[in-house]
Amino acid sequence: MKEMNSHITDGIESKSAKGLDHLKSSILVISAPVKCLLVLAILYTLYFAQSLILLLLLSALVALLLSPWVSLLKRLFIPRTVSAVILLTMLVMPVSFLGLELAEPAQKWAKLMPKLSVHLTEKIDFYSQKFETQQKVEGEVLKQSKKQQDQGFDLFAWFRDKAPEQKAPKIEDKNVVTEQLKMSSMSAAITILSAAPIIIAQVLSCLILILFLLIFGPALFEAFIQNLPSPEKKDRAMGLVNSIQGELSRYIITVSAINVALGIASAAVLHLWGMEDALLWGALVGLLNFMPYLGAVIGVIVLILASVVQYGFGWDMLIPSGLYLTLNLIESQFITPTILGRRMKINPLVVVLWLLVCAWLWGVIGVLLSVPILVCIKLILVQLGVWKGAIRIIESGG
């Protein structure tokens, strides 16, 4: 009887083992399609929920930046609510003041952009027509010389009918490019004005979410830690979160300080050169510097267009962009690598591909947040000690 029971149990265990092996093999077989579907589902969600995701990401980054200071003030017996409101006010006030100072020159340049586009198209048309006229003159000269060479002495030339030369009818040249640029600039202005209430609502929502994260976020995190099963896991989770928070906060503060310094230096140099609205261009290039490589290219193009308005077409229009490009090269090649060190060791190709992905998913705001998000992902992977192959790919050649 015992032998029969043992045979039965052995048979059940063998069948269960075979069932588990079959289940594992079936999971391995369907793992690749499931992963592809999962990636597509994530991309679909990130694309169509971009307004909510960008709001959460921006709020989390700012809260991460201010959280250590709130904790420090808490140790000095200042309540979290009071310290969070004070720190958020200190962060918002300079940005609001700068926005009010730059509102008037930004409106002026927004009105000048259609005129600038018309001026550029007129210049392009002028040079193209001049080139075409020169080509026609050279062609007529070549035809006349060839005709004189081939004609020679013709006895019956007087008896041939000579058809009168017909002039091509003049067609009024309508500058379609200029009209299209005018229409596009007007539609862009209408789009910005119509989107203003939505932008204001999103900014207010972001500020409220940051305030709640700073005040109630630590209590929520402590409740999550208490649900872990063992004290070792609690200590490990707490250490990982504190180290990741410290690294990310340090990185965000350092990069923001470098970009602010670049914007101030660019504004000072452009002001000394005599360029109008130097503060506006300094703030713009400082903001664009959150986008490596692509931000410098956009900054150079914008400064060239602004220089065309002020100095006209000549060598003078290249000097402001050259000054900015010199400062940008000093910052990107010497200052940032020296200060950040290994934390900024990222492959340039990975950065460009990540910029394109974020631009496709979330537009301009996604491009501005792309590199901080990439560095955050890298630091989290380093601290967790997972996906070491992905870390090596991100850091290769950086």
XYZ file of C-alpha atoms in Angstrom:
398
model
C 0.000 0.000 0.000
C 2.823 2.346 0.897
C 4.621 1.421 -2.287
C 1.458 2.191 -4.276
C 1.109 5.585 -2.567
C 4.755 6.363 -3.242
C 4.299 5.442 -6.918
C 1.223 7.644 -7.103
C 2.992 10.583 -5.453
C 6.011 10.091 -7.710
C 3.751 10.069 -10.739
C 1.958 13.210 -9.594
C 5.270 14.969 -8.933
C 6.640 13.907 -12.334
C 3.479 15.110 -14.047
C 3.593 18.387 -12.142
C 7.273 18.788 -13.043
C 6.477 18.129 -16.690
C 3.608 20.596 -16.478
C 5.900 23.239 -15.005
C 8.491 22.586 -17.704
C 5.815 22.848 -20.368
C 4.544 26.084 -18.802
C 8.066 27.530 -18.699
C 8.702 26.567 -22.308
C 5.402 28.115 -23.404
C 6.260 31.295 -21.474
C 9.654 31.413 -23.165
C 7.990 30.927 -26.545
C 5.489 33.767 -26.093
C 7.842 36.050 -24.167
C 9.139 37.914 -27.244
C 5.686 38.775 -28.724
C 4.415 39.739 -25.283
C 7.405 42.021 -24.782
C 6.809 43.681 -28.150
C 3.143 44.227 -27.324
C 4.113 45.586 -23.909
C 6.545 48.071 -25.456
C 3.915 49.204 -27.970
C 1.342 49.584 -25.203
C 3.770 51.685 -23.150
C 4.583 53.930 -26.132
C 0.873 54.282 -26.899
C 0.169 55.302 -23.304
C 3.098 57.734 -23.173
C 1.986 59.386 -26.404
C -1.720 59.804 -25.718
C -1.336 60.654 -22.013
C 1.423 63.195 -22.609
C -0.280 66.088 -20.796
C -0.674 64.069 -17.598
C 2.736 62.381 -17.821
C 4.587 65.651 -18.447
C 2.776 67.221 -15.512
C 3.780 64.336 -13.231
C 7.391 64.268 -14.460
C 7.943 68.012 -14.093
C 6.312 68.039 -10.655
C 8.400 65.057 -9.529
C 11.661 66.656 -10.702
C 10.938 69.954 -8.941
C 9.778 68.164 -5.779
C 12.928 66.064 -5.890
C 14.956 69.251 -6.134
C 13.285 70.876 -3.114
C 12.753 67.814 -0.932
C 16.217 67.806 0.752
C 15.785 71.444 1.718
C 12.342 70.756 3.190
C 13.811 67.890 5.227
C 16.630 70.143 6.432
C 14.188 72.820 7.574
C 12.108 70.113 9.260
C 15.118 69.289 11.426
C 15.206 72.961 12.387
C 11.621 72.608 13.699
C 10.019 74.386 10.744
C 6.817 72.604 9.617
C 6.847 71.001 6.202
C 3.889 73.079 5.018
C 5.604 76.367 5.867
C 8.973 75.346 4.405
C 7.371 73.942 1.220
C 5.418 77.157 0.627
C 8.494 79.314 1.273
C 10.778 77.284 -1.002
C 8.214 77.081 -3.797
C 7.654 80.843 -3.554
C 11.418 81.437 -3.698
C 11.563 79.290 -6.830
C 8.534 80.800 -8.563
C 9.194 84.475 -7.818
C 12.436 84.872 -9.848
C 10.942 82.927 -12.754
C 7.790 85.091 -12.669
C 9.837 88.287 -12.456
C 12.003 87.186 -15.384
C 8.902 86.285 -17.384
C 7.381 89.736 -16.775
C 10.635 91.416 -17.794
C 10.863 89.371 -20.979
C 7.173 89.610 -21.941
C 7.512 92.930 -23.785
C 10.602 92.059 -25.886
C 9.150 88.615 -26.606
C 5.951 90.217 -27.928
C 8.021 92.636 -30.013
C 10.012 89.812 -31.618
C 6.859 87.768 -32.125
C 5.460 90.666 -34.173
C 8.747 91.030 -36.062
C 8.895 87.390 -37.114
C 6.387 87.723 -40.010
C 8.242 90.829 -41.248
C 11.543 89.010 -40.916
C 10.228 86.049 -42.911
C 8.965 88.390 -45.652
C 12.306 90.211 -45.686
C 14.218 86.961 -45.979
C 12.032 85.694 -48.809
C 12.417 89.008 -50.643
C 16.192 88.760 -50.322
C 16.136 85.165 -51.539
C 13.913 86.136 -54.478
C 16.177 89.074 -55.326
C 19.321 86.964 -55.403
C 17.598 84.134 -57.270
C 16.237 86.531 -59.923
C 19.645 88.123 -60.249
C 21.202 84.714 -60.741
C 18.572 83.731 -63.333
C 19.094 87.008 -65.224
C 22.828 86.431 -65.278
C 22.265 82.906 -66.561
C 19.959 84.168 -69.334
C 22.454 86.844 -70.422
C 25.261 84.296 -70.578
C 23.003 81.925 -72.547
C 22.074 84.633 -75.086
C 25.747 85.535 -75.552
C 26.603 81.894 -76.196
C 23.720 81.550 -78.696
C 24.749 84.673 -80.615
C 28.381 83.578 -80.799
C 27.363 80.107 -81.977
C 24.984 81.562 -84.561
C 27.676 83.805 -85.957
C 30.072 80.885 -86.217
C 27.570 78.570 -87.929
C 25.937 81.118 -90.258
C 28.819 82.010 -92.650
C 27.836 83.417 -96.140
C 24.287 82.485 -97.218
C 23.200 83.739 -100.690
C 19.487 83.042 -100.162
C 19.263 84.387 -96.609
C 17.344 87.432 -97.857
C 14.581 85.297 -99.423
C 13.809 83.270 -96.290
C 10.784 84.171 -94.245
C 11.666 85.659 -90.945
C 9.030 85.065 -88.368
C 8.675 87.962 -85.995
C 10.005 87.299 -82.576
C 7.225 86.723 -80.100
C 7.755 87.890 -76.622
C 6.601 85.619 -73.869
C 3.624 87.031 -72.040
C 4.475 88.460 -68.684
C 3.058 86.526 -65.821
C 2.575 88.312 -62.567
C 4.923 86.860 -60.017
C 3.049 86.073 -56.874
C 5.229 85.281 -53.962
C 3.525 82.166 -52.676
C 6.223 81.558 -50.051
C 5.674 84.981 -48.478
C 1.908 84.451 -48.293
C 2.381 81.024 -46.756
C 4.770 82.424 -44.133
C 2.296 85.169 -43.254
C -0.514 82.667 -42.877
C 1.613 80.286 -40.809
C 2.730 83.081 -38.451
C -0.874 84.237 -37.982
C -2.053 80.674 -37.313
C 0.799 80.188 -34.805
C -0.212 83.372 -32.955
C -3.860 82.255 -32.868
C -2.818 78.818 -31.579
C -0.732 80.349 -28.790
C -3.549 82.668 -27.735
C -6.118 79.860 -27.733
C -3.798 77.613 -25.713
C -3.072 80.264 -23.056
C -5.898 79.213 -20.636
C -4.831 75.563 -20.864
C -1.187 76.497 -20.165
C -2.195 78.578 -17.127
C -4.303 75.702 -15.785
C -1.419 73.249 -16.251
C 1.036 75.572 -14.476
C -1.317 75.961 -11.513
C -1.893 72.208 -11.388
C 1.866 71.635 -11.437
C 2.434 74.044 -8.535
C -0.317 72.428 -6.460
C 1.022 68.942 -7.156
C 4.571 69.999 -6.178
C 3.259 71.446 -2.924
C 1.370 68.260 -2.070
C 4.371 66.092 -2.949
C 6.596 68.098 -0.623
C 4.105 68.075 2.256
C 2.498 64.627 2.075
C 4.958 62.650 -0.042
C 7.279 61.545 2.814
C 4.383 60.176 4.884
C 3.180 58.164 1.894
C 6.687 56.816 1.328
C 7.071 55.813 4.981
C 3.774 53.925 4.826
C 5.062 52.095 1.756
C 8.311 51.199 3.540
C 6.447 49.848 6.567
C 4.616 47.344 4.350
C 7.892 45.621 3.406
C 8.244 42.188 5.062
C 11.681 42.335 6.720
C 13.823 45.021 8.396
C 16.671 44.286 5.978
C 14.482 45.090 2.984
C 13.215 48.212 4.722
C 16.754 49.446 5.368
C 17.860 48.575 1.830
C 14.873 50.350 0.257
C 15.398 53.405 2.442
C 19.103 53.556 1.576
C 18.449 53.173 -2.152
C 15.792 55.884 -2.198
C 17.941 58.297 -0.170
C 20.997 57.765 -2.399
C 18.968 58.099 -5.614
C 17.258 61.213 -4.292
C 20.587 62.755 -3.273
C 22.239 62.027 -6.631
C 19.309 63.269 -8.677
C 18.881 66.401 -6.583
C 22.593 67.135 -6.901
C 22.491 66.620 -10.664
C 19.408 68.818 -11.216
C 20.850 71.627 -9.077
C 24.242 71.440 -10.828
C 22.830 71.405 -14.370
C 20.372 74.206 -13.578
C 23.172 76.336 -12.092
C 25.398 75.732 -15.138
C 22.606 76.660 -17.555
C 21.734 79.798 -15.575
C 25.408 80.808 -15.586
C 25.593 80.218 -19.351
C 22.487 82.338 -19.891
C 23.864 85.196 -17.746
C 27.261 85.067 -19.482
C 25.644 85.014 -22.931
C 23.378 87.948 -22.047
C 26.361 89.934 -20.730
C 28.504 89.262 -23.814
C 25.660 90.102 -26.221
C 24.887 93.282 -24.270
C 28.519 94.368 -24.444
C 28.502 93.733 -28.175
C 25.474 96.017 -28.452
C 22.752 93.543 -29.351
C 19.188 94.491 -28.506
C 17.216 92.497 -25.906
C 20.307 90.627 -24.738
C 18.483 89.406 -21.599
C 15.854 87.673 -23.745
C 18.483 85.836 -25.790
C 20.439 84.908 -22.657
C 17.331 83.385 -21.051
C 16.516 81.555 -24.283
C 19.966 79.987 -24.726
C 20.060 79.039 -21.024
C 16.742 77.225 -21.432
C 17.845 75.597 -24.687
C 21.001 74.305 -23.006
C 18.913 71.616 -21.314
C 18.973 70.027 -24.796
C 22.568 68.997 -25.585
C 23.719 69.489 -29.202
C 20.246 70.369 -30.507
C 19.869 73.348 -28.155
C 23.126 74.923 -29.354
C 22.056 74.585 -33.003
C 18.675 76.218 -32.324
C 20.357 78.995 -30.318
C 22.774 79.776 -33.163
C 19.922 79.921 -35.713
C 17.824 82.207 -33.487
C 20.747 84.582 -32.891
C 21.519 84.718 -36.617
C 17.902 85.669 -37.387
C 17.923 88.330 -34.651
C 21.232 89.686 -35.955
C 19.783 89.935 -39.475
C 17.031 92.195 -38.136
C 19.475 94.433 -36.269
C 22.558 94.457 -38.525
C 21.233 93.346 -41.916
C 22.904 90.919 -44.277
C 26.644 91.079 -43.668
C 29.473 89.690 -41.632
C 28.198 91.468 -38.502
C 25.228 89.108 -38.271
C 27.541 86.146 -37.537
C 29.399 87.695 -34.590
C 26.657 87.310 -31.869
C 26.099 83.658 -32.748
C 29.875 83.125 -32.807
C 30.223 84.622 -29.314
C 27.448 82.394 -27.995
C 28.895 79.322 -29.692
C 32.280 80.008 -28.063
C 30.695 80.170 -24.603
C 28.684 77.028 -25.312
C 31.781 75.099 -26.374
C 33.653 76.167 -23.228
C 30.712 75.069 -21.079
C 30.044 71.745 -22.811
C 33.659 70.655 -23.302
C 35.328 71.842 -20.082
C 32.995 73.120 -17.335
C 30.179 70.536 -17.351
C 32.406 67.419 -17.658
C 34.678 68.720 -14.892
C 31.841 69.434 -12.457
C 29.558 66.475 -13.154
C 32.241 63.885 -13.898
C 30.911 60.356 -14.335
C 27.296 61.335 -13.717
C 27.219 62.980 -17.151
C 29.013 60.161 -18.952
C 26.479 59.417 -21.694
C 27.010 58.382 -25.290
C 26.161 61.319 -27.617
C 24.317 59.020 -30.037
C 22.153 57.748 -27.167
C 21.392 61.365 -26.221
C 20.355 62.290 -29.780
C 18.168 59.196 -30.176
C 16.571 59.850 -26.789
C 15.923 63.492 -27.807
C 14.166 62.318 -30.973
C 12.025 59.830 -29.043
C 11.003 62.438 -26.454
C 10.318 65.004 -29.193
C 8.037 62.502 -30.934
C 6.250 61.576 -27.717
C 5.926 64.916 -25.908
C 6.974 67.776 -28.169
C 9.077 70.743 -27.023
C 8.557 70.208 -23.283
C 9.585 66.589 -23.671
C 12.794 67.649 -25.423
C 13.633 70.023 -22.553
C 13.042 67.271 -19.988
C 14.618 64.464 -22.023
C 18.216 64.609 -20.773
C 17.310 65.016 -17.060
C 14.984 62.031 -17.432
C 17.724 59.985 -19.138
C 20.223 60.817 -16.394
C 17.605 59.958 -13.763
C 17.053 56.554 -15.396
C 20.797 55.927 -15.519
C 21.334 56.877 -11.872
C 18.431 54.690 -10.750
C 19.823 51.714 -12.669
C 23.297 52.297 -11.191
C 21.978 52.524 -7.644
C 19.753 49.445 -8.044
C 22.552 47.460 -9.693
C 20.323 46.129 -12.486
C 20.563 46.159 -16.290
C 24.329 46.578 -16.262
C 24.432 45.969 -20.015
C 22.099 48.943 -20.588
C 24.314 51.090 -18.332
C 27.393 50.146 -20.360
C 25.573 51.050 -23.578
C 24.499 54.434 -22.174
C 28.004 55.244 -20.927
C 29.950 53.944 -23.941
C 32.013 56.710 -25.534
C 30.530 59.351 -23.287
